[in-house]
Amino acid sequence: MDVTLILKIAGVGMLVSVAYIILNKAGRDEMAMLVSLAGVIIVLLMIITRLSELLDTVREIFGI
């Protein structure tokens, strides 16, 4: 497995958590929730591309 994907996910997580804490302390709870939701969506998009590559490899191996 590629380590860069794990590092990218960790980087997004750290950025989102810092932004969430800053916005939450400033009283902008709605914006903080949107930032955390955007972070989850970004990570899911990163994972979906890798998952599609995995499924293509499985199809190629089994000849489906």
mmCIF file of N, CA and C in Angstrom:
data_model
loop_
_atom_site.group_PDB
_atom_site.id
_atom_site.type_symbol
_atom_site.label_atom_id
_atom_site.label_comp_id
_atom_site.label_asym_id
_atom_site.label_seq_id
_atom_site.Cartn_x
_atom_site.Cartn_y
_atom_site.Cartn_z
ATOM 1 N N MET A 1 0.840 -1.180 0.000
ATOM 2 C CA MET A 1 0.000 0.000 0.000
ATOM 3 C C MET A 1 0.885 1.245 0.000
ATOM 4 N N ASP A 2 0.398 2.229 -0.646
ATOM 5 C CA ASP A 2 1.155 3.461 -0.793
ATOM 6 C C ASP A 2 1.033 4.307 0.475
ATOM 7 N N VAL A 3 2.151 4.723 1.006
ATOM 8 C CA VAL A 3 2.170 5.490 2.253
ATOM 9 C C VAL A 3 1.680 6.915 2.031
ATOM 10 N N THR A 4 1.806 7.411 0.816
ATOM 11 C CA THR A 4 1.396 8.791 0.564
ATOM 12 C C THR A 4 -0.101 8.989 0.772
ATOM 13 N N LEU A 5 -0.902 7.972 0.479
ATOM 14 C CA LEU A 5 -2.346 8.079 0.708
ATOM 15 C C LEU A 5 -2.638 8.243 2.195
ATOM 16 N N ILE A 6 -1.955 7.495 3.013
ATOM 17 C CA ILE A 6 -2.152 7.593 4.465
ATOM 18 C C ILE A 6 -1.723 8.970 4.960
ATOM 19 N N LEU A 7 -0.610 9.469 4.443
ATOM 20 C CA LEU A 7 -0.141 10.790 4.855
ATOM 21 C C LEU A 7 -1.080 11.899 4.393
ATOM 22 N N LYS A 8 -1.649 11.750 3.189
ATOM 23 C CA LYS A 8 -2.616 12.739 2.712
ATOM 24 C C LYS A 8 -3.870 12.758 3.585
ATOM 25 N N ILE A 9 -4.352 11.587 3.948
ATOM 26 C CA ILE A 9 -5.542 11.498 4.805
ATOM 27 C C ILE A 9 -5.250 12.097 6.172
ATOM 28 N N ALA A 10 -4.060 11.822 6.708
ATOM 29 C CA ALA A 10 -3.685 12.396 7.996
ATOM 30 C C ALA A 10 -3.569 13.914 7.909
ATOM 31 N N GLY A 11 -3.018 14.413 6.812
ATOM 32 C CA GLY A 11 -2.904 15.861 6.623
ATOM 33 C C GLY A 11 -4.258 16.537 6.548
ATOM 34 N N VAL A 12 -5.178 15.944 5.807
ATOM 35 C CA VAL A 12 -6.532 16.503 5.722
ATOM 36 C C VAL A 12 -7.186 16.472 7.098
ATOM 37 N N GLY A 13 -6.980 15.393 7.822
ATOM 38 C CA GLY A 13 -7.551 15.288 9.159
ATOM 39 C C GLY A 13 -7.031 16.356 10.106
ATOM 40 N N MET A 14 -5.738 16.606 10.048
ATOM 41 C CA MET A 14 -5.176 17.641 10.921
ATOM 42 C C MET A 14 -5.672 19.030 10.549
ATOM 43 N N LEU A 15 -5.716 19.331 9.255
ATOM 44 C CA LEU A 15 -6.206 20.640 8.828
ATOM 45 C C LEU A 15 -7.665 20.848 9.211
ATOM 46 N N VAL A 16 -8.470 19.825 9.025
ATOM 47 C CA VAL A 16 -9.892 19.926 9.357
ATOM 48 C C VAL A 16 -10.080 20.082 10.856
ATOM 49 N N SER A 17 -9.298 19.351 11.641
ATOM 50 C CA SER A 17 -9.467 19.454 13.090
ATOM 51 C C SER A 17 -9.057 20.832 13.614
ATOM 52 N N VAL A 18 -7.997 21.402 13.057
ATOM 53 C CA VAL A 18 -7.590 22.748 13.479
ATOM 54 C C VAL A 18 -8.640 23.780 13.085
ATOM 55 N N ALA A 19 -9.140 23.666 11.851
ATOM 56 C CA ALA A 19 -10.173 24.604 11.403
ATOM 57 C C ALA A 19 -11.442 24.447 12.232
ATOM 58 N N TYR A 20 -11.795 23.217 12.575
ATOM 59 C CA TYR A 20 -12.987 22.968 13.382
ATOM 60 C C TYR A 20 -12.857 23.601 14.763
ATOM 61 N N ILE A 21 -11.706 23.434 15.391
ATOM 62 C CA ILE A 21 -11.496 23.990 16.730
ATOM 63 C C ILE A 21 -11.543 25.511 16.700
ATOM 64 N N ILE A 22 -10.889 26.109 15.699
ATOM 65 C CA ILE A 22 -10.889 27.578 15.598
ATOM 66 C C ILE A 22 -12.299 28.105 15.382
ATOM 67 N N LEU A 23 -13.032 27.488 14.466
ATOM 68 C CA LEU A 23 -14.391 27.950 14.199
ATOM 69 C C LEU A 23 -15.315 27.708 15.382
ATOM 70 N N ASN A 24 -15.124 26.611 16.067
ATOM 71 C CA ASN A 24 -15.964 26.293 17.226
ATOM 72 C C ASN A 24 -15.724 27.285 18.361
ATOM 73 N N LYS A 25 -14.468 27.654 18.588
ATOM 74 C CA LYS A 25 -14.147 28.630 19.638
ATOM 75 C C LYS A 25 -14.666 30.020 19.290
ATOM 76 N N ALA A 26 -14.777 30.314 17.988
ATOM 77 C CA ALA A 26 -15.256 31.621 17.550
ATOM 78 C C ALA A 26 -16.779 31.708 17.549
ATOM 79 N N GLY A 27 -17.433 30.600 17.896
ATOM 80 C CA GLY A 27 -18.883 30.602 17.944
ATOM 81 C C GLY A 27 -19.547 30.311 16.617
ATOM 82 N N ARG A 28 -18.796 29.867 15.650
ATOM 83 C CA ARG A 28 -19.333 29.553 14.316
ATOM 84 C C ARG A 28 -19.528 28.038 14.203
ATOM 85 N N ASP A 29 -20.463 27.520 14.982
ATOM 86 C CA ASP A 29 -20.665 26.072 15.045
ATOM 87 C C ASP A 29 -21.133 25.491 13.709
ATOM 88 N N GLU A 30 -21.972 26.225 12.985
ATOM 89 C CA GLU A 30 -22.467 25.721 11.704
ATOM 90 C C GLU A 30 -21.338 25.605 10.686
ATOM 91 N N MET A 31 -20.478 26.606 10.655
ATOM 92 C CA MET A 31 -19.347 26.558 9.735
ATOM 93 C C MET A 31 -18.369 25.448 10.124
ATOM 94 N N ALA A 32 -18.195 25.230 11.418
ATOM 95 C CA ALA A 32 -17.309 24.161 11.876
ATOM 96 C C ALA A 32 -17.832 22.808 11.431
ATOM 97 N N MET A 33 -19.153 22.628 11.512
ATOM 98 C CA MET A 33 -19.738 21.358 11.073
ATOM 99 C C MET A 33 -19.582 21.177 9.567
ATOM 100 N N LEU A 34 -19.732 22.256 8.795
ATOM 101 C CA LEU A 34 -19.546 22.166 7.351
ATOM 102 C C LEU A 34 -18.102 21.847 6.985
ATOM 103 N N VAL A 35 -17.158 22.395 7.741
ATOM 104 C CA VAL A 35 -15.740 22.100 7.483
ATOM 105 C C VAL A 35 -15.455 20.627 7.746
ATOM 106 N N SER A 36 -15.995 20.086 8.826
ATOM 107 C CA SER A 36 -15.765 18.672 9.120
ATOM 108 C C SER A 36 -16.438 17.782 8.086
ATOM 109 N N LEU A 37 -17.611 18.170 7.622
ATOM 110 C CA LEU A 37 -18.290 17.404 6.581
ATOM 111 C C LEU A 37 -17.505 17.447 5.275
ATOM 112 N N ALA A 38 -16.964 18.597 4.933
ATOM 113 C CA ALA A 38 -16.152 18.721 3.723
ATOM 114 C C ALA A 38 -14.896 17.855 3.824
ATOM 115 N N GLY A 39 -14.298 17.798 4.998
ATOM 116 C CA GLY A 39 -13.125 16.948 5.190
ATOM 117 C C GLY A 39 -13.441 15.476 4.988
ATOM 118 N N VAL A 40 -14.580 15.049 5.500
ATOM 119 C CA VAL A 40 -14.984 13.651 5.327
ATOM 120 C C VAL A 40 -15.223 13.349 3.851
ATOM 121 N N ILE A 41 -15.850 14.268 3.140
ATOM 122 C CA ILE A 41 -16.128 14.056 1.719
ATOM 123 C C ILE A 41 -14.827 13.992 0.925
ATOM 124 N N ILE A 42 -13.872 14.845 1.245
ATOM 125 C CA ILE A 42 -12.578 14.834 0.544
ATOM 126 C C ILE A 42 -11.868 13.508 0.755
ATOM 127 N N VAL A 43 -11.861 13.020 1.986
ATOM 128 C CA VAL A 43 -11.201 11.743 2.270
ATOM 129 C C VAL A 43 -11.921 10.600 1.565
ATOM 130 N N LEU A 44 -13.244 10.626 1.553
ATOM 131 C CA LEU A 44 -13.983 9.574 0.855
ATOM 132 C C LEU A 44 -13.686 9.566 -0.637
ATOM 133 N N LEU A 45 -13.555 10.733 -1.230
ATOM 134 C CA LEU A 45 -13.209 10.793 -2.651
ATOM 135 C C LEU A 45 -11.816 10.231 -2.906
ATOM 136 N N MET A 46 -10.901 10.478 -1.992
ATOM 137 C CA MET A 46 -9.553 9.926 -2.141
ATOM 138 C C MET A 46 -9.580 8.407 -2.036
ATOM 139 N N ILE A 47 -10.396 7.887 -1.144
ATOM 140 C CA ILE A 47 -10.468 6.441 -0.949
ATOM 141 C C ILE A 47 -11.203 5.767 -2.102
ATOM 142 N N ILE A 48 -12.226 6.418 -2.643
ATOM 143 C CA ILE A 48 -13.009 5.824 -3.728
ATOM 144 C C ILE A 48 -12.147 5.576 -4.955
ATOM 145 N N THR A 49 -11.213 6.486 -5.237
ATOM 146 C CA THR A 49 -10.344 6.264 -6.398
ATOM 147 C C THR A 49 -9.474 5.026 -6.203
ATOM 148 N N ARG A 50 -8.968 4.844 -5.000
ATOM 149 C CA ARG A 50 -8.150 3.654 -4.724
ATOM 150 C C ARG A 50 -8.998 2.388 -4.746
ATOM 151 N N LEU A 51 -10.228 2.489 -4.274
ATOM 152 C CA LEU A 51 -11.117 1.336 -4.266
ATOM 153 C C LEU A 51 -11.474 0.914 -5.684
ATOM 154 N N SER A 52 -11.651 1.864 -6.568
ATOM 155 C CA SER A 52 -11.942 1.518 -7.962
ATOM 156 C C SER A 52 -10.743 0.829 -8.609
ATOM 157 N N GLU A 53 -9.541 1.277 -8.271
ATOM 158 C CA GLU A 53 -8.344 0.604 -8.780
ATOM 159 C C GLU A 53 -8.275 -0.839 -8.268
ATOM 160 N N LEU A 54 -8.624 -1.050 -7.013
ATOM 161 C CA LEU A 54 -8.625 -2.398 -6.436
ATOM 162 C C LEU A 54 -9.641 -3.288 -7.142
ATOM 163 N N LEU A 55 -10.837 -2.775 -7.382
ATOM 164 C CA LEU A 55 -11.855 -3.575 -8.055
ATOM 165 C C LEU A 55 -11.464 -3.892 -9.492
ATOM 166 N N ASP A 56 -10.809 -2.960 -10.171
ATOM 167 C CA ASP A 56 -10.326 -3.235 -11.526
ATOM 168 C C ASP A 56 -9.274 -4.338 -11.520
ATOM 169 N N THR A 57 -8.401 -4.325 -10.533
ATOM 170 C CA THR A 57 -7.378 -5.362 -10.416
ATOM 171 C C THR A 57 -8.013 -6.724 -10.150
ATOM 172 N N VAL A 58 -9.019 -6.765 -9.274
ATOM 173 C CA VAL A 58 -9.691 -8.027 -8.973
ATOM 174 C C VAL A 58 -10.403 -8.552 -10.220
ATOM 175 N N ARG A 59 -11.041 -7.666 -10.971
ATOM 176 C CA ARG A 59 -11.711 -8.090 -12.202
ATOM 177 C C ARG A 59 -10.696 -8.635 -13.212
ATOM 178 N N GLU A 60 -9.547 -8.006 -13.291
ATOM 179 C CA GLU A 60 -8.517 -8.441 -14.223
ATOM 180 C C GLU A 60 -7.962 -9.809 -13.830
ATOM 181 N N ILE A 61 -7.777 -10.014 -12.533
ATOM 182 C CA ILE A 61 -7.216 -11.286 -12.070
ATOM 183 C C ILE A 61 -8.181 -12.443 -12.332
ATOM 184 N N PHE A 62 -9.452 -12.235 -12.012
ATOM 185 C CA PHE A 62 -10.428 -13.304 -12.157
ATOM 186 C C PHE A 62 -11.086 -13.348 -13.540
ATOM 187 N N GLY A 63 -10.785 -12.394 -14.386
ATOM 188 C CA GLY A 63 -11.320 -12.393 -15.750
ATOM 189 C C GLY A 63 -12.808 -12.111 -15.818
ATOM 190 N N ILE A 64 -13.279 -11.275 -14.939
ATOM 191 C CA ILE A 64 -14.713 -10.964 -14.899
ATOM 192 C C ILE A 64 -15.020 -9.852 -15.884
#
